[in-house]
Coordinates of C-alpha atoms and ligand atoms in Angstrom, one line a residue:
X1 CA -11.5 22.3 -26.1
X2 CA -10.6 18.8 -27.0
X3 CA -11.3 16.9 -23.8
X4 CA -10.1 13.5 -24.9
X5 CA -6.6 14.5 -26.2
X6 CA -4.1 16.0 -23.9
X7 CA -2.3 19.3 -24.5
X8 CA 1.4 18.5 -24.0
X9 CA 2.7 21.9 -25.2
X10 CA 3.0 23.8 -21.9
X11 CA 4.8 23.1 -18.7
X12 CA 1.7 21.2 -17.3
X13 CA 0.1 18.7 -19.7
X14 CA -3.7 18.9 -19.3
X15 CA -7.1 18.4 -20.9
X16 CA -8.7 21.1 -18.8
X17 CA -7.9 24.1 -21.1
X18 CA -5.3 25.5 -18.7
X19 CA -4.2 28.0 -21.4
X20 CA -7.5 29.8 -21.2
X21 CA -7.4 29.9 -17.4
X22 CA -4.4 32.2 -16.6
X23 CA -5.1 32.4 -12.9
X24 CA -5.0 28.7 -12.3
X25 CA -2.2 28.2 -14.8
X26 CA -0.1 30.7 -12.9
X27 CA -0.8 29.2 -9.6
X28 CA 0.1 25.7 -10.7
X29 CA 3.3 26.9 -12.4
X30 CA 4.2 28.5 -9.1
X31 CA 3.5 25.2 -7.3
X32 CA 5.5 23.2 -9.9
X33 CA 9.1 23.8 -8.7
X34 CA 8.2 22.8 -5.2
X35 CA 6.7 19.6 -6.6
X36 CA 9.9 18.9 -8.5
X37 CA 12.0 19.6 -5.4
X38 CA 9.8 17.2 -3.4
X39 CA 10.1 14.5 -6.1
X40 CA 13.9 14.9 -6.2
X41 CA 14.1 14.8 -2.4
X42 CA 11.5 12.1 -1.6
X43 CA 11.0 10.2 -4.9
X44 CA 12.8 6.9 -5.8
X45 CA 16.3 7.2 -4.3
X46 CA 19.3 6.4 -6.6
X47 CA 17.3 6.1 -9.9
X48 CA 16.4 9.7 -10.8
X49 CA 18.8 9.6 -13.8
X50 CA 17.8 6.1 -15.0
X51 CA 15.8 5.7 -18.2
X52 CA 12.6 3.9 -17.2
X53 CA 10.1 2.3 -19.7
X54 CA 7.0 4.1 -18.5
X55 CA 3.5 4.6 -19.7
X56 CA 2.3 8.2 -20.0
X57 CA -1.4 9.1 -20.5
X58 CA -1.7 10.9 -23.8
X59 CA -5.5 10.9 -23.9
X60 CA -8.3 9.9 -21.5
X61 CA -10.0 7.7 -24.1
X62 CA -10.7 4.4 -22.4
X63 CA -9.1 2.6 -25.3
X64 CA -5.4 3.3 -25.8
X65 CA -4.7 6.3 -23.5
X66 CA -1.2 5.2 -22.7
X67 CA 2.1 5.7 -24.6
X68 CA 5.1 3.6 -23.5
X69 CA 8.6 5.0 -23.8
X70 CA 11.9 5.5 -21.9
X71 CA 11.7 8.5 -19.6
X72 CA 13.9 9.9 -16.8
X73 CA 11.4 10.1 -13.9
X74 CA 12.0 13.8 -13.1
X75 CA 11.1 14.5 -16.8
X76 CA 7.8 12.5 -16.5
X77 CA 4.9 14.6 -17.9
X78 CA 2.8 14.9 -14.8
X79 CA -0.5 16.2 -16.1
X80 CA -4.0 17.2 -15.1
X81 CA -6.4 14.7 -16.7
X82 CA -10.1 14.6 -16.2
X83 CA -12.4 11.9 -17.6
X84 CA -14.8 13.3 -20.2
X85 CA -17.8 15.2 -18.9
X86 CA -21.1 13.3 -18.9
X87 CA -23.6 15.5 -20.6
X88 CA -26.4 16.6 -18.2
X89 CA -25.1 14.5 -15.4
X90 CA -27.4 14.5 -12.4
X91 CA -26.5 14.0 -8.7
X92 CA -27.3 10.4 -8.1
X93 CA -27.9 10.3 -4.3
X94 CA -28.5 12.2 -1.1
X95 CA -30.7 15.3 -0.5
X96 CA -29.9 16.8 -3.9
X97 CA -30.6 13.6 -5.9
X98 CA -31.9 14.4 -9.4
X99 CA -30.5 17.9 -9.5
X100 CA -27.8 18.9 -12.0
X101 CA -24.3 18.0 -10.9
X102 CA -22.4 21.0 -9.6
X103 CA -19.7 22.5 -11.8
X104 CA -18.7 24.9 -9.0
X105 CA -18.3 24.2 -5.3
X106 CA -21.6 24.8 -3.4
X107 CA -20.7 27.2 -0.6
X108 CA -22.4 25.1 2.1
X109 CA -20.2 22.1 1.3
X110 CA -17.0 23.9 0.7
X111 CA -15.2 22.8 3.9
X112 CA -16.4 19.2 3.5
X113 CA -15.2 18.9 0.0
X114 CA -11.9 20.6 0.7
X115 CA -11.3 18.2 3.6
X116 CA -12.0 15.1 1.4
X117 CA -9.7 16.3 -1.4
X118 CA -6.9 17.1 1.0
X119 CA -7.1 13.7 2.7
X120 CA -7.1 11.9 -0.6
X121 CA -4.3 14.2 -1.9
X122 CA -2.2 13.5 1.2
X123 CA -2.1 9.7 0.6
X124 CA -0.6 10.1 -2.9
X125 CA 2.8 11.5 -2.2
X126 CA 2.9 9.5 1.1
X127 CA 3.2 6.2 -0.7
X128 CA 6.0 7.5 -2.9
X129 CA 7.8 8.5 0.3
X130 CA 7.2 5.1 1.8
X131 CA 8.6 3.3 -1.2
X132 CA 11.5 5.5 -2.0
X133 CA 14.3 3.1 -1.0
X134 CA 12.8 -0.1 -2.6
X135 CA 14.5 0.4 -5.9
X136 CA 17.8 -0.5 -4.4
X137 CA 16.6 -4.1 -3.6
X138 CA 14.4 -4.7 -6.7
X139 CA 14.1 -8.4 -7.5
X140 CA 14.2 -7.6 -11.3
X141 CA 14.1 -4.8 -13.8
X142 CA 10.5 -5.7 -14.5
X143 CA 9.5 -5.1 -10.9
X144 CA 11.7 -2.0 -10.7
X145 CA 9.8 -0.5 -13.6
X146 CA 6.5 -1.4 -12.1
X147 CA 7.5 0.3 -8.8
X148 CA 8.4 3.5 -10.7
X149 CA 5.2 3.4 -12.7
X150 CA 3.2 3.3 -9.5
X151 CA 5.3 6.1 -8.1
X152 CA 5.0 8.5 -11.0
X153 CA 1.3 7.9 -11.1
X154 CA 0.9 8.6 -7.4
X155 CA 2.7 11.8 -8.2
X156 CA 0.1 12.5 -10.9
X157 CA -2.7 11.8 -8.5
X158 CA -1.2 14.5 -6.2
X159 CA -1.4 16.8 -9.2
X160 CA -5.0 15.8 -9.7
X161 CA -6.0 16.8 -6.2
X162 CA -3.8 20.0 -6.3
X163 CA -5.5 21.1 -9.4
X164 CA -8.9 20.9 -7.7
X165 CA -7.6 22.8 -4.7
X166 CA -6.1 25.6 -6.9
X167 CA -9.0 25.9 -9.2
X168 CA -11.9 25.8 -6.8
X169 CA -10.7 26.7 -3.3
X170 CA -9.0 30.0 -3.6
X171 CA -6.3 31.0 -1.1
X172 CA -7.2 28.2 1.3
X173 CA -6.8 25.7 -1.5
X174 CA -3.3 27.1 -2.4
X175 CA -2.3 26.8 1.2
X176 CA -3.4 23.2 1.4
X177 CA -1.6 22.5 -1.8
X178 CA 1.6 23.8 -0.3
X179 CA 1.1 21.8 2.8
X180 CA 0.7 18.6 0.8
X181 CA 4.4 19.1 -0.2
X182 CA 5.5 19.7 3.4
X183 CA 4.2 16.7 5.3
X184 CA 6.3 13.6 5.3
X185 CA 5.4 10.0 5.8
X186 CA 6.5 8.8 9.2
X187 CA 7.8 12.2 10.3
X188 CA 7.5 12.8 14.0
X189 CA 6.5 16.5 13.6
X190 CA 4.7 16.7 10.3
X191 CA 3.5 13.2 9.5
X192 CA 1.0 12.3 6.7
X193 CA -2.6 12.4 7.7
X194 CA -3.5 8.7 7.9
X195 CA -1.9 6.0 9.9
X196 CA -1.2 3.4 7.2
X197 CA 0.6 6.1 5.2
X198 CA 3.1 6.6 8.0
X199 CA 4.1 3.0 8.2
X200 CA 7.3 1.7 6.6
X201 CA 7.4 -0.3 3.4
X202 CA 10.6 -2.0 4.2
X203 CA 10.7 -4.8 1.7
X204 CA 9.2 -5.9 -1.6
X205 CA 6.6 -8.3 -0.1
X206 CA 5.4 -5.3 1.9
X207 CA 5.2 -3.3 -1.3
X208 CA 3.1 -6.0 -3.1
X209 CA 0.8 -6.3 0.0
X210 CA 0.5 -2.5 0.1
X211 CA -0.4 -2.2 -3.6
X212 CA -2.9 -5.1 -3.2
X213 CA -4.5 -3.9 0.1
X214 CA -3.8 -0.2 0.5
X215 CA -4.1 0.9 -3.1
X216 CA -7.4 -1.0 -3.1
X217 CA -8.6 1.2 -0.3
X218 CA -7.6 4.1 -2.5
X219 CA -9.7 2.6 -5.3
X220 CA -12.7 2.3 -3.0
X221 CA -12.3 5.9 -1.8
X222 CA -11.9 7.1 -5.4
X223 CA -15.0 5.0 -6.4
X224 CA -17.0 6.8 -3.7
X225 CA -15.7 10.2 -4.8
X226 CA -16.3 9.4 -8.5
X227 CA -20.0 9.4 -7.6
X228 CA -19.8 12.9 -6.2
X229 CA -22.3 15.6 -7.2
X230 CA -19.2 17.9 -7.5
X231 CA -18.6 17.1 -11.1
X232 CA -14.9 18.1 -11.4
X233 CA -14.1 15.7 -8.5
X234 CA -16.1 13.0 -10.1
X235 CA -14.3 13.4 -13.4
X236 CA -10.8 13.6 -11.8
X237 CA -11.3 10.5 -9.8
X238 CA -12.8 8.5 -12.7
X239 CA -9.6 9.0 -14.6
X240 CA -7.4 8.2 -11.5
X241 CA -9.2 4.8 -11.3
X242 CA -7.9 3.7 -14.6
X243 CA -4.4 4.2 -13.3
X244 CA -5.2 2.6 -10.0
X245 CA -6.1 -0.7 -11.6
X246 CA -2.4 -1.2 -12.6
X247 CA -1.3 -0.6 -9.0
X248 CA -3.5 -3.4 -7.8
X249 CA -2.4 -5.6 -10.6
X250 CA 1.2 -5.1 -9.4
X251 CA 0.2 -6.1 -5.9
X252 CA -1.9 -9.1 -6.8
X253 CA 0.5 -10.6 -9.3
X254 CA 3.5 -9.7 -7.1
X255 CA 2.2 -11.7 -4.1
X256 CA 1.0 -14.4 -6.6
X257 CA 4.6 -14.7 -8.0
X258 CA 6.1 -15.0 -4.5
X259 CA 3.6 -17.8 -3.7
X260 CA 4.3 -19.5 -7.0
X261 CA 8.0 -19.5 -6.3
X262 CA 7.7 -20.8 -2.7
X263 CA 5.4 -23.6 -3.7
X264 CA 7.4 -24.8 -6.7
X265 CA 10.7 -24.7 -4.8
X266 CA 9.1 -26.7 -1.9
X267 CA 7.9 -29.2 -4.4
X268 CA 11.3 -29.5 -6.1
X269 CA 12.9 -30.0 -2.7
X270 CA 10.3 -32.6 -1.6
X271 CA 9.1 -30.5 1.4
X272 CA 5.4 -31.1 2.1
X273 CA 5.0 -29.3 5.4
X274 CA 4.5 -25.6 4.9
X275 CA 5.4 -25.0 8.5
X276 CA 8.9 -26.5 8.2
X277 CA 10.4 -23.0 8.1
X278 CA 14.0 -24.1 8.7
X279 CA 13.9 -26.3 5.6
X280 CA 11.9 -23.8 3.4
X281 CA 14.0 -20.8 4.3
X282 CA 17.1 -22.7 3.2
X283 CA 15.6 -22.6 -0.3
X284 CA 15.8 -18.8 -0.3
X285 CA 12.0 -18.4 -0.6
X286 CA 9.4 -16.9 1.7
X287 CA 7.4 -19.5 3.6
X288 CA 3.6 -19.3 3.4
X289 CA 3.1 -18.8 7.1
X290 CA 5.2 -15.6 6.9
X291 CA 3.2 -14.5 3.8
X292 CA 0.1 -15.0 5.9
X293 CA 1.5 -12.8 8.7
X294 CA 2.3 -10.0 6.2
X295 CA -1.2 -10.3 4.8
X296 CA -2.6 -10.0 8.4
X297 CA -0.6 -6.8 8.9
X298 CA -1.5 -5.0 5.7
X299 CA -5.2 -6.0 5.8
X300 CA -5.6 -4.8 9.3
X301 CA -3.7 -1.5 8.8
X302 CA -5.7 -0.8 5.7
X303 CA -9.1 -1.4 7.4
X304 CA -8.2 1.5 9.7
X305 CA -8.3 3.8 6.7
X306 CA -12.0 3.4 6.4
X307 CA -12.5 5.3 9.7
X308 CA -15.1 4.7 12.4
X309 CA -17.7 2.1 11.5
X310 CA -20.4 4.6 12.7
X311 CA -19.7 8.1 11.4
X312 CA -21.6 11.3 11.2
X313 CA -19.0 12.7 8.7
X314 CA -19.8 9.9 6.3
X315 CA -23.5 10.4 6.8
X316 CA -23.2 14.1 6.1
X317 CA -21.1 13.6 3.0
X318 CA -23.6 11.2 1.6
X319 CA -26.6 13.3 2.5
X320 CA -24.9 16.3 0.9
X321 CA -24.3 14.4 -2.4
X322 CA -20.5 14.8 -2.0
X323 CA -19.4 11.2 -1.5
X324 CA -21.4 8.2 -2.6
X325 CA -21.3 4.5 -2.1
X326 CA -19.3 2.0 -4.1
X327 CA -21.1 1.7 -7.5
X328 CA -23.9 4.0 -6.3
X329 CA -25.2 4.3 -9.8
X330 CA -25.6 0.5 -10.0
X331 CA -27.5 0.1 -6.7
X332 CA -31.2 -0.2 -6.8
X333 CA -32.6 1.5 -3.6
X334 CA -33.8 5.1 -3.0
X335 CA -30.2 6.5 -2.9
X336 CA -31.2 8.6 0.1
X337 CA -31.2 6.0 2.9
X338 CA -33.0 8.3 5.3
X339 CA -34.9 5.5 7.0
X340 CA -32.6 2.6 6.0
X341 CA -30.7 0.2 8.2
X342 CA -27.3 -1.5 7.8
X343 CA -25.7 -4.2 10.0
X344 CA -22.6 -2.9 11.7
X345 CA -20.2 -5.2 13.5
X346 CA -19.7 -3.8 17.0
X347 CA -18.1 -4.6 20.3
X348 CA -21.0 -4.6 22.8
X349 CA -21.3 -6.2 26.2
X350 CA -18.0 -8.0 25.8
X351 CA -19.0 -9.6 22.5
X352 CA -18.5 -8.9 18.8
X353 CA -21.9 -8.8 17.2
X354 CA -23.8 -7.2 14.3
X355 CA -26.2 -4.4 15.2
X356 CA -28.7 -2.8 12.9
X357 CA -27.7 0.8 12.5
X358 CA -28.9 3.8 10.5
X359 CA -27.7 3.1 7.0
X360 CA -26.5 6.7 6.6
X361 CA -24.2 6.5 9.7
X362 CA -22.9 3.1 8.6
X363 CA -21.5 4.2 5.2
X364 CA -17.9 3.7 6.2
X365 CA -18.7 0.2 7.3
X366 CA -20.5 -0.5 4.1
X367 CA -17.6 0.7 2.0
X368 CA -15.3 -1.4 4.1
X369 CA -17.5 -4.4 3.5
X370 CA -17.4 -3.9 -0.2
X371 CA -13.6 -3.6 0.1
X372 CA -13.3 -6.8 2.1
X373 CA -15.3 -8.7 -0.6
X374 CA -12.8 -7.7 -3.2
X375 CA -10.0 -8.8 -0.9
X376 CA -11.6 -12.2 -0.4
X377 CA -11.7 -12.8 -4.2
X378 CA -8.0 -11.8 -4.5
X379 CA -6.9 -14.1 -1.7
X380 CA -8.9 -16.9 -3.3
X381 CA -6.9 -16.4 -6.5
X382 CA -3.7 -16.7 -4.5
X383 CA -5.1 -19.9 -2.9
X384 CA -5.6 -21.3 -6.4
X385 CA -1.9 -21.0 -7.0
X386 CA -1.2 -22.9 -3.8
X387 CA -3.8 -25.6 -4.7
X388 CA -2.3 -26.0 -8.1
X389 CA 1.0 -27.1 -6.5
X390 CA -0.8 -29.4 -4.1
X391 CA 0.6 -27.5 -1.1
X392 CA -1.5 -28.1 2.0
X393 CA -2.0 -24.5 3.1
X394 CA -4.7 -21.8 2.7
X395 CA -4.3 -18.1 3.1
X396 CA -7.2 -16.3 4.8
X397 CA -8.1 -12.7 5.6
X398 CA -8.0 -12.0 9.3
X399 CA -11.2 -11.1 11.2
X400 CA -12.0 -7.3 10.9
X401 CA -11.5 -7.0 14.7
X402 CA -7.9 -8.2 14.5
X403 CA -5.1 -5.7 15.2
X404 CA -7.2 -2.6 14.8
X405 CA -6.3 1.0 15.9
X406 CA -9.4 2.8 14.8
X407 CA -13.1 2.2 15.4
X408 CA -15.1 -0.4 17.4
X409 CA -12.2 -2.8 17.9
X410 CA -9.4 -0.5 18.7
X411 CA -9.7 -1.2 22.4
X412 CA -9.7 -5.0 22.2
X413 CA -7.3 -7.7 21.2
X414 CA -8.3 -10.7 19.2
X415 CA -6.5 -13.5 17.3
X416 CA -6.9 -13.5 13.4
X417 CA -10.0 -15.6 13.8
X418 CA -11.6 -12.8 15.9
X419 CA -11.3 -14.7 19.2
X420 CA -10.9 -12.2 22.1
X421 CA -7.7 -12.3 24.2
X422 CA -6.3 -10.3 27.0
X423 CA -3.6 -7.6 26.4
X424 CA -1.1 -9.9 28.2
X425 CA -2.0 -12.9 25.9
X426 CA -1.7 -10.6 22.9
X427 CA 1.8 -9.5 23.9
X428 CA 2.8 -13.1 24.3
X429 CA 1.3 -14.4 21.1
X430 CA 1.4 -11.5 18.6
X431 CA 4.5 -12.9 16.8
X432 CA 2.3 -15.8 15.8
X433 CA 0.0 -13.5 13.9
X434 CA 2.2 -10.6 12.7
X435 CA 5.7 -10.6 11.3
X436 CA 8.3 -11.0 14.1
X437 CA 11.7 -9.4 14.1
X438 CA 13.1 -12.8 13.0
X439 CA 10.7 -12.9 10.1
X440 CA 11.5 -9.3 9.1
X441 CA 15.3 -10.0 9.3
X442 CA 14.8 -13.1 7.1
X443 CA 12.9 -11.2 4.5
X444 CA 15.3 -8.3 4.5
X445 CA 18.1 -10.7 4.0
X446 CA 16.5 -11.9 0.8
X447 CA 16.2 -8.4 -0.6
X448 CA 19.2 -8.4 -2.9
X449 CA 18.9 -6.5 -6.1
X450 CA 18.7 -8.4 -9.4
X451 CA 19.4 -5.9 -12.2
X452 CA 20.2 -8.3 -15.1
X453 CA 17.6 -8.1 -17.8
X454 CA 15.4 -11.3 -17.7
X455 CA 16.8 -12.4 -14.3
X456 CA 14.7 -12.7 -11.0
X457 CA 15.6 -12.9 -7.4
X458 CA 15.4 -16.4 -5.8
X459 CA 12.1 -15.7 -3.9
X460 CA 9.9 -14.6 -6.8
X461 CA 8.8 -16.1 -10.1
X462 CA 8.9 -14.2 -13.4
X463 CA 5.6 -12.7 -14.7
X464 CA 3.5 -14.6 -17.2
X465 CA 3.7 -11.7 -19.7
X466 CA 5.8 -8.6 -20.0
X467 CA 4.7 -5.0 -19.7
X468 CA 3.5 -3.7 -23.1
X469 CA 4.1 -7.3 -24.3
X470 CA 7.8 -7.0 -24.1
X471 CA 9.9 -10.2 -24.1
X472 CA 11.3 -11.6 -20.9
X473 CA 14.7 -10.2 -21.1
X474 CA 13.6 -6.7 -22.0
X475 CA 15.6 -3.9 -20.3
X476 CA 12.8 -2.1 -18.5
X477 CA 15.2 0.2 -16.7
X478 CA 18.5 1.5 -18.1
X479 CA 20.8 2.7 -15.4
X480 CA 22.5 6.1 -15.7
X481 CA 26.1 6.1 -16.9
Ligands
LIG501 FE1 -3.2 7.1 -6.1
LIG502 FE1 -2.3 3.7 -6.3

């Protein structure tokens, strides 16, 4: 079997030798029509017949795995792609450290692995559902194409998890795979499993914040699963990470381009005060204080995805060798953490303070800390754009206790600096910290589609370079008819 090149002959492109695995092949072919129905019902609305300049993975070779071409999204070749097997790979952490990585699911960890795969799998179609109406208000064909690229790849990530369920988890796995197509983001009766994936993505600034913050949570979870002793999960998530990088690029450059446009228009108009919303909004750009509020919202919603700071599940998964730490293989400790300590930020005796906690129980907190470090760097890159324009404003990440619904800080209210406040004060002041209805209405009012090749909506700058090095006026999406 050639594991680098992908077999594109059958219904389901793959590099897992599906042809010599008739049981799994039949199960996936049976799942396929339901997937296509889901895509047609819940995928990008109004653009299913458009020709989109998309990249498709044609190999899992780190150099040059992507091929760009015009594709109608329902015809996208969603495939099952695993990164190459590492010869004689060993489990790198936990109680089984040093043993050969598992090629089959160990019976004792079956339920745990299935749960982790289902939770990851559930997020993938959820984001497609959340973003399905955005195409109608795209600020350019370039952005429209990027949205659709992210969407088809999230669809492929669903395939990646569904393959594992079908291949390794028998009848229960098939049932879970069917249910992944039945839940719906934001549905009152059958919602998606995690909170942030049931929120709306009502506008493009939300989309960019989501791909910066929430796709980055996805990256951290995938990084932790890429360390797994269950080798097929490790290989699957390693390849997903190569796609995930583009999603975060879309988010970071998207927000950066919004900031760029705001600062340059303020300068042109001679407006120095970033809080002069009335004047700035007349320019048709998004003021920096509102960008900060959106940032506050998306960062805080995403932190909830890391779960409780102190977690027995996280400890068990690490001990079992099922889910590692971020860059586990680059860390230099004993990789077992049995007696180790880690500082966890807690709410104790009316104060927010760090407490030394068992390192195993603190693994969610640790992953969240690694995540926040990356977010800080991204926010600093946005601040560089603001600085370059000489605008007196800085974006900051809110305190981790701000606006939380899960974990230590779910019960308290704080301002973005982490200062405690009463519930009544929060109600009175929350519109200072999070987008108000007025802010939302203003942003929504800006969301007018710009579908002329090379043109951009008033509130966002063009990108520095095109996708696949295409020129500025390239027609990334050709409408049907
Ligand atoms: Fe994904
Ligand atoms: Fe993603």
